[in-house]
Short mmCIF file of C-alpha atoms in Angstrom, two decimals:
data_model
loop_
_atom_site.label_atom_id
_atom_site.label_comp_id
_atom_site.label_asym_id
_atom_site.label_seq_id
_atom_site.Cartn_x
_atom_site.Cartn_y
_atom_site.Cartn_z
CA MET A 1 0.95 -46.91 -32.44
CA PRO A 2 -1.17 -44.80 -34.73
CA THR A 3 1.33 -41.95 -34.53
CA GLU A 4 3.47 -43.50 -37.31
CA THR A 5 0.68 -43.45 -39.87
CA PRO A 6 -0.39 -40.17 -41.47
CA PRO A 7 -2.96 -38.27 -39.41
CA LEU A 8 -6.64 -38.61 -40.26
CA PHE A 9 -7.02 -34.87 -39.95
CA THR A 10 -4.73 -31.87 -39.60
CA LEU A 11 -6.76 -28.89 -38.45
CA ASP A 12 -5.98 -25.23 -37.94
CA LEU A 13 -7.09 -23.80 -34.62
CA PRO A 14 -6.69 -20.05 -35.13
CA ASP A 15 -7.71 -19.14 -31.58
CA ALA A 16 -8.75 -20.58 -28.22
CA GLU A 17 -12.38 -20.56 -29.33
CA ALA A 18 -11.54 -22.89 -32.22
CA THR A 19 -9.84 -25.32 -29.82
CA ALA A 20 -12.96 -25.22 -27.66
CA ARG A 21 -15.18 -25.77 -30.70
CA LEU A 22 -13.19 -28.89 -31.61
CA GLY A 23 -13.87 -30.26 -28.12
CA GLU A 24 -17.55 -29.46 -28.45
CA THR A 25 -17.66 -31.12 -31.88
CA LEU A 26 -16.07 -34.34 -30.62
CA ALA A 27 -18.08 -34.45 -27.37
CA PRO A 28 -21.28 -36.03 -28.74
CA LEU A 29 -19.32 -38.53 -30.87
CA LEU A 30 -17.73 -40.32 -27.90
CA ARG A 31 -18.84 -43.40 -26.01
CA ALA A 32 -17.70 -45.69 -23.20
CA GLY A 33 -14.26 -47.16 -23.81
CA ASP A 34 -13.02 -44.25 -25.92
CA VAL A 35 -9.56 -42.98 -25.00
CA LEU A 36 -8.26 -39.66 -26.32
CA LEU A 37 -4.51 -39.15 -25.94
CA LEU A 38 -3.75 -35.43 -25.80
CA GLU A 39 -0.17 -34.68 -26.80
CA GLY A 40 1.67 -31.38 -26.99
CA GLN A 41 3.89 -29.16 -24.85
CA ILE A 42 2.77 -27.03 -21.90
CA GLY A 43 0.42 -24.35 -23.19
CA ALA A 44 -0.42 -26.18 -26.44
CA GLY A 45 -4.13 -26.27 -25.59
CA LYS A 46 -4.63 -29.80 -24.22
CA THR A 47 -6.49 -28.80 -21.07
CA HIS A 48 -8.47 -26.13 -22.89
CA PHE A 49 -9.67 -28.75 -25.37
CA ALA A 50 -10.50 -31.25 -22.61
CA ARG A 51 -12.42 -28.63 -20.63
CA ALA A 52 -14.56 -27.73 -23.62
CA LEU A 53 -15.29 -31.39 -24.39
CA ILE A 54 -16.22 -32.28 -20.79
CA SER A 55 -18.21 -29.10 -20.39
CA ALA A 56 -20.20 -29.89 -23.56
CA ARG A 57 -21.00 -33.43 -22.40
CA LEU A 58 -22.12 -32.19 -18.97
CA ALA A 59 -24.13 -29.37 -20.56
CA ALA A 60 -25.95 -31.97 -22.65
CA LEU A 61 -27.10 -33.42 -19.32
CA GLY A 62 -28.15 -29.97 -18.14
CA ARG A 63 -25.15 -29.65 -15.83
CA HIS A 64 -22.73 -26.76 -15.51
CA GLU A 65 -19.66 -27.57 -13.45
CA ASP A 66 -16.16 -26.25 -13.05
CA ILE A 67 -13.59 -28.33 -14.86
CA PRO A 68 -10.45 -27.95 -12.77
CA SER A 69 -6.99 -28.73 -14.05
CA PRO A 70 -5.95 -32.30 -13.21
CA THR A 71 -2.26 -31.35 -12.93
CA PHE A 72 -2.17 -31.61 -9.13
CA THR A 73 -4.88 -34.20 -8.55
CA LEU A 74 -3.67 -36.36 -11.51
CA VAL A 75 -7.24 -37.36 -12.31
CA GLN A 76 -10.56 -35.55 -12.22
CA SER A 77 -13.54 -37.75 -12.89
CA TYR A 78 -17.07 -36.70 -13.71
CA ASP A 79 -20.15 -38.72 -12.88
CA ALA A 80 -22.07 -39.16 -16.07
CA ALA A 81 -23.10 -42.06 -18.24
CA PRO A 82 -20.51 -43.06 -19.22
CA GLU A 83 -18.17 -41.58 -16.64
CA ILE A 84 -15.59 -39.08 -17.93
CA TRP A 85 -11.98 -39.24 -16.73
CA HIS A 86 -9.60 -36.33 -17.26
CA ALA A 87 -6.04 -37.30 -16.40
CA ASP A 88 -2.75 -35.41 -16.42
CA LEU A 89 0.08 -37.93 -16.18
CA TYR A 90 2.91 -35.36 -16.25
CA ARG A 91 3.93 -36.19 -12.68
CA LEU A 92 3.94 -39.96 -13.15
CA THR A 93 7.26 -41.76 -13.35
CA HIS A 94 6.17 -45.31 -14.16
CA PRO A 95 3.24 -46.87 -16.04
CA ASP A 96 2.45 -48.94 -12.91
CA GLU A 97 1.28 -45.71 -11.29
CA ALA A 98 -1.39 -45.40 -13.98
CA ILE A 99 -2.70 -48.78 -12.79
CA GLU A 100 -2.68 -47.51 -9.19
CA LEU A 101 -4.86 -44.65 -10.38
CA GLY A 102 -7.30 -47.14 -11.87
CA LEU A 103 -6.77 -45.86 -15.40
CA ASP A 104 -6.58 -49.33 -16.97
CA GLU A 105 -10.12 -50.05 -15.80
CA ALA A 106 -11.36 -46.61 -16.77
CA PHE A 107 -10.03 -47.18 -20.30
CA GLU A 108 -12.65 -49.90 -20.69
CA THR A 109 -15.62 -48.32 -18.99
CA ALA A 110 -15.27 -44.54 -19.22
CA ILE A 111 -14.49 -41.81 -21.73
CA CYS A 112 -10.86 -40.96 -20.95
CA LEU A 113 -8.98 -37.79 -21.86
CA VAL A 114 -5.31 -38.30 -21.10
CA GLU A 115 -2.71 -35.53 -21.06
CA TRP A 116 0.99 -36.54 -21.22
CA PRO A 117 0.03 -40.05 -22.44
CA ASP A 118 3.69 -40.96 -23.10
CA ARG A 119 3.79 -41.92 -19.40
CA LEU A 120 1.47 -44.84 -20.16
CA GLY A 121 4.07 -46.93 -21.99
CA ASP A 122 2.66 -50.39 -22.75
CA LEU A 123 -0.65 -49.45 -21.13
CA THR A 124 -1.52 -47.23 -24.09
CA PRO A 125 -4.79 -48.64 -25.47
CA PRO A 126 -4.33 -49.71 -29.10
CA GLY A 127 -7.65 -48.24 -30.23
CA ALA A 128 -6.99 -44.78 -28.80
CA LEU A 129 -7.40 -41.57 -30.74
CA THR A 130 -4.34 -39.31 -30.61
CA LEU A 131 -4.63 -35.53 -30.78
CA ARG A 132 -1.26 -33.82 -31.12
CA PHE A 133 -1.52 -30.09 -30.40
CA SER A 134 1.18 -27.65 -31.46
CA LEU A 135 1.69 -23.92 -31.46
CA ARG A 136 1.71 -22.05 -34.75
CA ALA A 137 3.75 -18.90 -35.18
CA GLY A 138 2.12 -15.78 -33.82
CA GLY A 139 -0.92 -14.96 -31.75
CA ALA A 140 -3.08 -17.67 -30.27
CA ALA A 141 -2.95 -20.05 -33.25
CA ARG A 142 -2.57 -23.77 -32.75
CA ALA A 143 -2.79 -26.79 -34.99
CA VAL A 144 -3.85 -30.31 -34.18
CA GLU A 145 -3.05 -33.62 -35.85
CA ILE A 146 -5.66 -36.27 -35.19
CA SER A 147 -4.58 -39.90 -35.64
CA GLY A 148 -6.48 -43.13 -35.19
CA ASP A 149 -7.63 -46.29 -36.89
CA ALA A 150 -10.22 -46.76 -39.63
CA ALA A 151 -13.04 -47.02 -37.12
CA TRP A 152 -12.17 -43.55 -35.86
CA ARG A 153 -12.07 -42.20 -39.41
CA ALA A 154 -15.67 -43.29 -39.89
CA ARG A 155 -16.79 -41.90 -36.55
CA LEU A 156 -15.06 -38.56 -37.02
CA GLN A 157 -16.86 -37.79 -40.24
CA PRO A 158 -18.27 -34.52 -38.86
CA LEU A 159 -14.68 -33.21 -38.92
CA GLU A 160 -14.52 -33.55 -42.74
CA SER A 161 -16.23 -30.20 -43.02
CA TRP A 162 -14.05 -28.45 -40.37
CA PRO A 163 -13.95 -25.49 -39.71
CA ASP A 164 -17.63 -25.40 -40.57
CA ALA A 165 -18.31 -28.59 -38.61
CA MET B 1 -14.49 -22.57 26.14
CA THR B 2 -15.47 -24.67 29.09
CA ARG B 3 -12.76 -27.30 28.87
CA THR B 4 -9.51 -28.14 27.20
CA LEU B 5 -9.68 -30.39 24.13
CA THR B 6 -6.70 -32.19 22.63
CA PHE B 7 -7.04 -33.66 19.14
CA LEU B 8 -4.84 -35.72 16.88
CA GLY B 9 -5.17 -34.71 13.23
CA LEU B 10 -4.33 -36.79 10.16
CA GLU B 11 -3.88 -35.54 6.59
CA SER B 12 -3.11 -37.66 3.52
CA SER B 13 -5.37 -36.31 0.78
CA CYS B 14 -2.68 -35.13 -1.61
CA ASP B 15 1.09 -35.45 -1.95
CA ASP B 16 2.00 -35.13 1.72
CA THR B 17 1.38 -37.35 4.72
CA ALA B 18 0.97 -35.45 7.99
CA ALA B 19 -0.03 -35.81 11.64
CA ALA B 20 -0.43 -33.14 14.32
CA VAL B 21 -1.63 -32.58 17.86
CA VAL B 22 -3.60 -29.41 18.64
CA ARG B 23 -4.94 -28.42 22.03
CA MET B 24 -7.83 -26.01 22.50
CA GLU B 25 -7.25 -24.11 25.72
CA GLU B 26 -9.21 -21.32 27.33
CA THR B 27 -6.85 -18.82 25.74
CA GLY B 28 -7.26 -20.33 22.27
CA PRO B 29 -5.80 -23.14 20.19
CA ARG B 30 -2.18 -24.24 20.55
CA ILE B 31 -0.25 -26.49 18.16
CA LEU B 32 1.62 -29.04 20.28
CA ALA B 33 3.17 -30.82 17.30
CA SER B 34 2.87 -30.75 13.51
CA VAL B 35 4.71 -33.34 11.44
CA VAL B 36 4.71 -33.40 7.63
CA ALA B 37 6.43 -36.23 5.79
CA GLY B 38 6.97 -34.77 2.34
CA GLN B 39 7.42 -36.85 -0.76
CA THR B 40 10.52 -35.02 -1.91
CA ALA B 41 12.97 -36.83 0.33
CA LEU B 42 11.44 -40.25 -0.23
CA HIS B 43 11.56 -39.90 -3.99
CA ALA B 44 14.76 -37.91 -4.19
CA PRO B 45 16.59 -40.73 -6.01
CA TYR B 46 14.12 -40.37 -8.87
CA GLY B 47 14.38 -36.60 -8.99
CA GLY B 48 11.67 -34.05 -8.49
CA VAL B 49 8.49 -34.08 -6.51
CA VAL B 50 6.55 -37.23 -7.19
CA PRO B 51 2.89 -37.51 -6.23
CA GLU B 52 1.88 -40.14 -3.73
CA ILE B 53 -0.52 -42.30 -5.61
CA ALA B 54 -0.52 -45.48 -3.61
CA ALA B 55 -2.60 -45.66 -0.47
CA ARG B 56 0.02 -48.12 0.78
CA ALA B 57 2.77 -45.50 0.87
CA HIS B 58 0.59 -43.04 2.78
CA ALA B 59 -0.42 -45.77 5.20
CA GLU B 60 3.21 -46.68 5.88
CA LYS B 61 4.11 -43.11 6.66
CA LEU B 62 0.98 -42.27 8.66
CA ASP B 63 1.98 -44.55 11.53
CA LEU B 64 5.41 -42.93 11.74
CA CYS B 65 3.94 -39.42 11.54
CA VAL B 66 1.47 -40.18 14.34
CA GLU B 67 4.20 -41.61 16.56
CA GLU B 68 6.42 -38.62 15.93
CA ALA B 69 3.62 -36.09 16.49
CA LEU B 70 2.57 -37.70 19.78
CA ALA B 71 6.19 -37.86 20.99
CA GLU B 72 6.86 -34.26 20.00
CA ALA B 73 3.69 -33.11 21.74
CA GLY B 74 4.61 -35.14 24.82
CA VAL B 75 1.22 -36.84 24.94
CA THR B 76 -0.08 -40.38 24.60
CA LEU B 77 -3.31 -41.60 23.06
CA ALA B 78 -4.78 -41.54 26.58
CA ASP B 79 -4.34 -37.76 26.69
CA LEU B 80 -6.39 -37.22 23.52
CA ASP B 81 -10.04 -36.19 23.34
CA GLY B 82 -10.53 -37.14 19.71
CA VAL B 83 -9.10 -37.97 16.30
CA ALA B 84 -9.72 -35.75 13.27
CA VAL B 85 -8.97 -36.88 9.74
CA THR B 86 -9.23 -35.46 6.24
CA ALA B 87 -12.14 -37.37 4.67
CA GLY B 88 -11.92 -35.52 1.34
CA PRO B 89 -11.68 -34.06 -1.19
CA GLY B 90 -8.53 -35.49 -2.74
CA LEU B 91 -6.89 -38.53 -4.19
CA ILE B 92 -9.11 -41.34 -3.03
CA GLY B 93 -6.33 -43.79 -2.15
CA GLY B 94 -4.61 -41.33 0.12
CA VAL B 95 -7.81 -40.15 1.78
CA MET B 96 -8.88 -43.74 2.40
CA SER B 97 -5.64 -44.71 4.13
CA GLY B 98 -5.97 -41.66 6.40
CA VAL B 99 -9.56 -42.48 7.26
CA MET B 100 -8.67 -46.15 7.94
CA CYS B 101 -5.78 -45.14 10.19
CA ALA B 102 -7.97 -42.67 12.10
CA LYS B 103 -10.70 -45.27 12.55
CA GLY B 104 -8.14 -47.72 13.89
CA ILE B 105 -6.81 -45.24 16.42
CA ALA B 106 -10.29 -44.06 17.43
CA ALA B 107 -11.57 -47.62 17.89
CA GLY B 108 -8.44 -48.83 19.64
CA ALA B 109 -8.20 -45.91 22.05
CA GLY B 110 -11.94 -45.40 22.45
CA LEU B 111 -11.83 -41.85 21.08
CA PRO B 112 -14.41 -39.84 19.13
CA LEU B 113 -13.77 -39.69 15.36
CA VAL B 114 -14.32 -36.50 13.37
CA GLY B 115 -14.09 -36.33 9.57
CA VAL B 116 -12.86 -33.03 8.19
CA ASN B 117 -13.07 -31.39 4.77
CA HIS B 118 -9.50 -30.63 3.64
CA LEU B 119 -10.60 -27.25 2.27
CA ALA B 120 -12.29 -26.39 5.58
CA GLY B 121 -8.92 -27.07 7.22
CA HIS B 122 -7.33 -24.40 5.03
CA ALA B 123 -10.30 -22.07 5.45
CA LEU B 124 -10.20 -22.24 9.26
CA THR B 125 -6.42 -21.81 9.53
CA PRO B 126 -6.68 -18.02 10.07
CA GLN B 127 -8.61 -18.84 13.26
CA LEU B 128 -5.95 -21.27 14.41
CA THR B 129 -3.04 -18.91 13.80
CA GLU B 130 -4.50 -15.41 14.10
CA GLY B 131 -7.55 -16.03 16.28
CA LEU B 132 -9.77 -14.49 13.59
CA ALA B 133 -13.46 -14.65 14.57
CA PHE B 134 -16.33 -15.54 12.21
CA PRO B 135 -17.33 -14.27 9.77
CA TYR B 136 -14.46 -13.37 7.43
CA LEU B 137 -13.67 -13.37 3.75
CA LEU B 138 -11.10 -15.94 2.72
CA LEU B 139 -9.02 -16.19 -0.43
CA LEU B 140 -7.74 -19.75 -0.67
CA VAL B 141 -4.95 -19.62 -3.22
CA SER B 142 -2.60 -22.54 -3.75
CA GLY B 143 -1.27 -25.00 -6.27
CA GLY B 144 -4.61 -26.66 -6.82
CA HIS B 145 -7.14 -24.16 -5.50
CA CYS B 146 -8.22 -20.58 -5.99
CA GLN B 147 -11.51 -19.45 -4.54
CA PHE B 148 -13.17 -16.72 -2.49
CA LEU B 149 -15.17 -18.01 0.46
CA ILE B 150 -17.14 -16.34 3.20
CA ALA B 151 -16.49 -18.34 6.38
CA HIS B 152 -19.60 -18.14 8.57
CA GLY B 153 -18.84 -21.09 10.84
CA PRO B 154 -16.78 -24.31 11.08
CA GLU B 155 -18.91 -25.94 8.40
CA GLU B 156 -20.66 -23.00 6.85
CA PHE B 157 -19.13 -21.38 3.79
CA THR B 158 -20.39 -19.33 0.86
CA ARG B 159 -18.37 -19.40 -2.32
CA LEU B 160 -18.24 -16.04 -4.10
CA GLY B 161 -16.11 -17.13 -7.05
CA GLY B 162 -12.95 -18.89 -8.10
CA THR B 163 -10.72 -19.79 -11.00
CA ILE B 164 -12.46 -21.22 -14.02
CA ASP B 165 -9.27 -22.99 -15.12
CA ASP B 166 -5.81 -23.27 -13.55
CA ALA B 167 -4.95 -22.25 -9.99
CA PRO B 168 -2.20 -19.61 -9.61
CA GLY B 169 0.21 -22.05 -7.95
CA GLU B 170 0.00 -24.28 -11.01
CA ALA B 171 0.55 -21.26 -13.25
CA PHE B 172 3.72 -20.37 -11.30
CA ASP B 173 4.99 -23.96 -11.59
CA LYS B 174 4.36 -24.06 -15.33
CA THR B 175 5.94 -20.65 -15.83
CA ALA B 176 9.08 -21.93 -14.10
CA LYS B 177 9.07 -25.04 -16.30
CA LEU B 178 8.69 -23.01 -19.49
CA LEU B 179 11.58 -20.74 -18.48
CA GLY B 180 13.94 -23.46 -17.30
CA LEU B 181 13.64 -22.51 -13.63
CA PRO B 182 13.60 -25.08 -10.81
CA GLN B 183 10.49 -26.45 -9.05
CA PRO B 184 8.61 -25.51 -7.01
CA GLY B 185 7.98 -22.64 -9.36
CA GLY B 186 6.56 -20.10 -6.90
CA PRO B 187 9.77 -19.11 -5.12
CA ALA B 188 11.88 -19.49 -8.29
CA VAL B 189 9.69 -17.15 -10.35
CA GLU B 190 9.39 -14.68 -7.47
CA ALA B 191 13.18 -14.51 -7.05
CA GLU B 192 13.69 -13.84 -10.78
CA ALA B 193 10.88 -11.27 -10.84
CA MET B 194 12.61 -9.18 -8.17
CA SER B 195 15.16 -7.89 -10.66
CA GLY B 196 12.82 -7.86 -13.66
CA ASP B 197 10.78 -5.11 -15.27
CA PRO B 198 7.07 -6.01 -15.01
CA LYS B 199 6.28 -3.66 -17.92
CA ALA B 200 8.87 -5.01 -20.38
CA VAL B 201 6.45 -7.65 -21.67
CA HIS B 202 2.71 -7.18 -21.76
CA PHE B 203 0.62 -9.90 -20.14
CA PRO B 204 -3.18 -9.98 -20.32
CA ARG B 205 -5.37 -9.55 -17.24
CA PRO B 206 -7.93 -12.35 -17.88
CA LEU B 207 -11.57 -11.76 -16.89
CA LEU B 208 -10.89 -8.32 -15.38
CA ASP B 209 -13.35 -6.85 -17.86
CA ARG B 210 -16.09 -9.16 -16.62
CA PRO B 211 -18.16 -8.66 -13.49
CA GLY B 212 -17.97 -11.07 -10.58
CA CYS B 213 -15.24 -12.83 -8.66
CA ASP B 214 -14.31 -15.57 -11.13
CA MET B 215 -10.72 -15.73 -12.34
CA SER B 216 -8.72 -17.32 -15.15
CA PHE B 217 -4.99 -17.98 -15.26
CA SER B 218 -4.39 -20.51 -18.04
CA GLY B 219 -4.21 -17.83 -20.76
CA LEU B 220 -1.09 -16.40 -19.10
CA LYS B 221 0.76 -19.54 -20.23
CA THR B 222 0.06 -18.70 -23.87
CA ALA B 223 1.23 -15.13 -23.39
CA LEU B 224 4.39 -16.39 -21.72
CA LEU B 225 5.10 -18.97 -24.44
CA ARG B 226 4.72 -16.37 -27.18
CA ALA B 227 6.96 -13.86 -25.45
CA ARG B 228 9.56 -16.52 -24.70
CA ASP B 229 9.58 -17.83 -28.27
CA ALA B 230 9.86 -14.29 -29.67
CA GLU B 231 12.83 -13.67 -27.39
CA VAL B 232 14.51 -16.93 -28.41
CA ALA B 233 13.89 -16.22 -32.11
CA GLU B 234 15.33 -12.74 -31.85
CA HIS B 235 18.36 -13.44 -29.67
CA GLY B 236 19.00 -17.13 -30.25
CA GLY B 237 18.23 -17.92 -26.63
CA LEU B 238 16.63 -16.66 -23.46
CA ARG B 239 18.78 -13.87 -21.98
CA ARG B 240 18.95 -13.63 -18.20
CA GLN B 241 17.35 -10.21 -18.10
CA ALA B 242 14.59 -11.26 -20.48
CA ARG B 243 13.77 -14.18 -18.20
CA ARG B 244 13.61 -11.83 -15.20
CA ASP B 245 11.32 -9.50 -17.15
CA LEU B 246 9.04 -12.38 -18.14
CA CYS B 247 8.80 -13.51 -14.52
CA ALA B 248 8.07 -9.97 -13.37
CA GLY B 249 5.42 -9.48 -16.06
CA PHE B 250 3.75 -12.77 -15.26
CA GLN B 251 3.76 -12.14 -11.52
CA ALA B 252 2.35 -8.63 -12.03
CA ALA B 253 -0.53 -10.06 -14.08
CA VAL B 254 -1.40 -12.66 -11.42
CA THR B 255 -1.11 -9.99 -8.70
CA ASP B 256 -3.37 -7.55 -10.56
CA VAL B 257 -6.05 -10.18 -11.15
CA LEU B 258 -6.00 -11.42 -7.55
CA ALA B 259 -6.03 -7.85 -6.20
CA GLU B 260 -8.91 -6.63 -8.36
CA LYS B 261 -11.00 -9.74 -7.76
CA SER B 262 -10.26 -9.50 -4.03
CA ARG B 263 -11.50 -5.92 -4.12
CA ARG B 264 -14.77 -7.11 -5.65
CA ALA B 265 -15.08 -10.06 -3.28
CA LEU B 266 -14.50 -7.73 -0.31
CA ARG B 267 -17.22 -5.40 -1.58
CA GLU B 268 -19.63 -8.34 -1.77
CA TYR B 269 -18.53 -9.62 1.61
CA LEU B 270 -18.86 -6.21 3.32
CA ALA B 271 -22.39 -5.83 1.98
CA HIS B 272 -23.11 -9.09 3.79
CA ALA B 273 -21.16 -8.44 7.01
CA PRO B 274 -20.34 -4.72 7.34
CA GLU B 275 -19.64 -5.09 11.07
CA HIS B 276 -16.88 -7.67 10.50
CA PRO B 277 -14.37 -6.25 8.00
CA ALA B 278 -11.84 -9.10 7.81
CA PHE B 279 -9.91 -10.57 4.88
CA ALA B 280 -7.75 -13.66 5.24
CA VAL B 281 -5.50 -15.35 2.72
CA ALA B 282 -4.50 -19.00 2.96
CA GLY B 283 -2.56 -21.30 0.65
CA GLY B 284 1.02 -21.48 -0.56
CA VAL B 285 0.68 -18.59 -3.02
CA ALA B 286 0.14 -16.24 -0.05
CA ALA B 287 3.88 -16.69 0.59
CA ASN B 288 4.63 -14.55 -2.49
CA ALA B 289 5.65 -11.19 -1.01
CA THR B 290 4.41 -9.11 -3.96
CA ILE B 291 0.99 -10.76 -3.99
CA ARG B 292 0.71 -10.63 -0.22
CA ALA B 293 1.59 -6.93 -0.05
CA ARG B 294 -1.00 -6.07 -2.70
CA LEU B 295 -3.73 -8.07 -0.97
CA GLU B 296 -2.85 -6.39 2.30
CA GLN B 297 -3.23 -3.06 0.54
CA VAL B 298 -6.63 -4.07 -0.84
CA ALA B 299 -7.77 -4.90 2.70
CA ALA B 300 -6.41 -1.59 4.01
CA GLU B 301 -8.30 0.36 1.32
CA VAL B 302 -11.60 -0.66 2.90
CA GLY B 303 -10.35 -0.72 6.47
CA ALA B 304 -10.49 -4.51 6.75
CA THR B 305 -8.28 -6.57 9.03
CA PHE B 306 -5.78 -8.62 7.01
CA ALA B 307 -4.66 -12.07 8.13
CA ALA B 308 -2.27 -14.49 6.46
CA PRO B 309 -1.12 -17.60 8.31
CA PRO B 310 2.59 -18.49 8.30
CA LEU B 311 3.69 -20.46 5.23
CA LYS B 312 4.11 -23.84 6.91
CA LEU B 313 0.45 -23.67 7.91
CA CYS B 314 -0.61 -22.43 4.48
CA THR B 315 0.59 -25.55 2.70
CA ASP B 316 -0.90 -28.97 3.46
CA ASN B 317 -0.52 -29.94 7.12
CA ALA B 318 -2.41 -31.83 9.81
CA ALA B 319 -2.60 -29.06 12.44
CA MET B 320 -5.36 -27.43 10.42
CA ILE B 321 -7.18 -30.77 10.30
CA ALA B 322 -6.89 -31.26 14.06
CA TYR B 323 -8.15 -27.71 14.59
CA ALA B 324 -11.05 -28.08 12.14
CA GLY B 325 -11.88 -31.35 13.90
CA ILE B 326 -12.02 -29.60 17.27
CA ALA B 327 -14.20 -26.85 15.77
CA ARG B 328 -16.63 -29.45 14.42
CA PHE B 329 -16.57 -31.46 17.64
CA GLU B 330 -17.41 -28.34 19.66
CA THR B 331 -20.58 -27.95 17.63
CA GLY B 332 -21.53 -31.48 18.64
CA ALA B 333 -20.51 -33.15 15.39
CA GLN B 334 -18.93 -36.57 15.39
CA ASP B 335 -18.58 -39.42 12.90
CA GLY B 336 -19.05 -43.13 13.26
CA MET B 337 -17.13 -46.06 11.88
CA ASP B 338 -19.10 -45.58 8.67
CA LEU B 339 -17.12 -42.39 7.88
CA SER B 340 -16.18 -42.70 4.22
CA ALA B 341 -13.64 -41.02 1.99
CA ARG B 342 -15.22 -38.41 -0.26
CA PRO B 343 -13.29 -37.62 -3.43
CA ARG B 344 -15.64 -34.70 -4.17
CA TRP B 345 -16.74 -32.53 -1.32
CA PRO B 346 -17.60 -28.92 -2.07
CA LEU B 347 -17.37 -26.58 0.94
CA ASP B 348 -20.33 -24.59 -0.24
CA ARG B 349 -23.16 -27.06 -0.63
CA SER B 350 -25.36 -24.48 -2.32
CA ALA B 351 -22.83 -24.01 -5.14
CA PRO B 352 -23.14 -26.49 -8.03
CA ALA B 353 -19.44 -27.26 -8.21
CA MET B 354 -16.10 -25.97 -7.20
CA LEU B 355 -12.48 -26.25 -8.11
CA GLY B 356 -10.56 -28.97 -6.38
CA SER B 357 -13.40 -31.43 -6.14
CA GLY B 358 -10.82 -34.14 -6.31
CA LYS B 359 -11.11 -37.43 -8.10
CA LYS B 360 -12.61 -40.77 -7.54
CA GLY B 361 -11.95 -44.27 -8.62
CA ALA B 362 -8.32 -44.94 -7.74
CA LYS B 363 -7.50 -48.28 -6.26
CA ALA B 364 -6.56 -48.36 -2.63
#
């Protein structure tokens, strides 16, 4: 798991707009088979980040759609090339249920944003990028630690100049 | 109404599996039986409410629900005039098992098959329970949905606005989780709020400063987290009264947003249908007494009729599906054996997208 190695990036997200901007920055860098594991407690900004990322990818196709929370539906998918899957696994109790949802296949063919990825267990894709969101003291500030392998480091070069990315 | 119609309804698009029998009589619709097999009991050994992911589990329970509903209604398949089933939106595995079951019954008993939009089921419930005539303004507010709709007919809806992020029911659940209260969060937070001071902690009123009927609730989580953490830092824990105050403050914010946006939606609706001042609320959140009272007040301000179905018909059930099926059937609509499950199925086809479009891609 990449979580044991030092993060590639540790970024300050002073407000909700910064979290959204991170999603918009990553959006064009992603391709089929990419899995983003979004960690952090309730209210840490996971869904807000995912919404901004999905919204940016759809906007690039000239589409403007609502991005509902996947908490109740477990998965919201968006028809695009590649498809985008937004999953919230909070309510899962066993990794087998992720297979029932079809997540294992989506990991290979779609861009997947997965909230509460600890529910995946052994299904966690080895090449996934982990974003760990946390609250900073005061106001709306958050921080995010981004961890992944060397391939991700190369692809995430636009983040080197954050927050001016 | 020229004749009596009796429909079996099936619902399996989300966590619950349900079957019901509804009869349309000359005096109006009557629910002969409504059976909901919740997930809570089945999964009790594992604790908490677990979503039904597998089509298999829905399929197993559907048969039992149908048997029970028919027995309770005192009818057999021979007494039915049709089978209605939720064909979307929702979790694809669940929707598919419902559609398959309905097709089997329809084919086996030689009955007409009618596919129903789950959201239309909710939207038509005020007709089923209160006899509300078209058109009316509907606020559908539940765990997964929050939208204003004008209901013109059984399949004709105009969406005026909705949440751009979380639905209020989800916000209540997450508030309960963050404050160590039991699930489901709605009743738990409401009970705490009763003895809390809604002004003790300030919560924002998202999007109130913007025109239109769109809403936002996810920012309330941040406000709640901050206030909770400040309380814990100051007092070394969350005091009972502080928790009550947080619940009251949160509930007041949700209530204010829903009330003000309802006011705007009513204004838009009345410009469209001044001769039919009617406002209906459906969905589990309508069970919250504070929210309900405020919405009732908003309706009264403009002299609109207010209708809110009883709670057990606000949450997912099959009676609403049977009724929506009858309503469609009466307009001459019917589906064939090619009826397919639709993970995304917006009620308002002119709107680009809506909340609760469901998912696709799960294995059956």
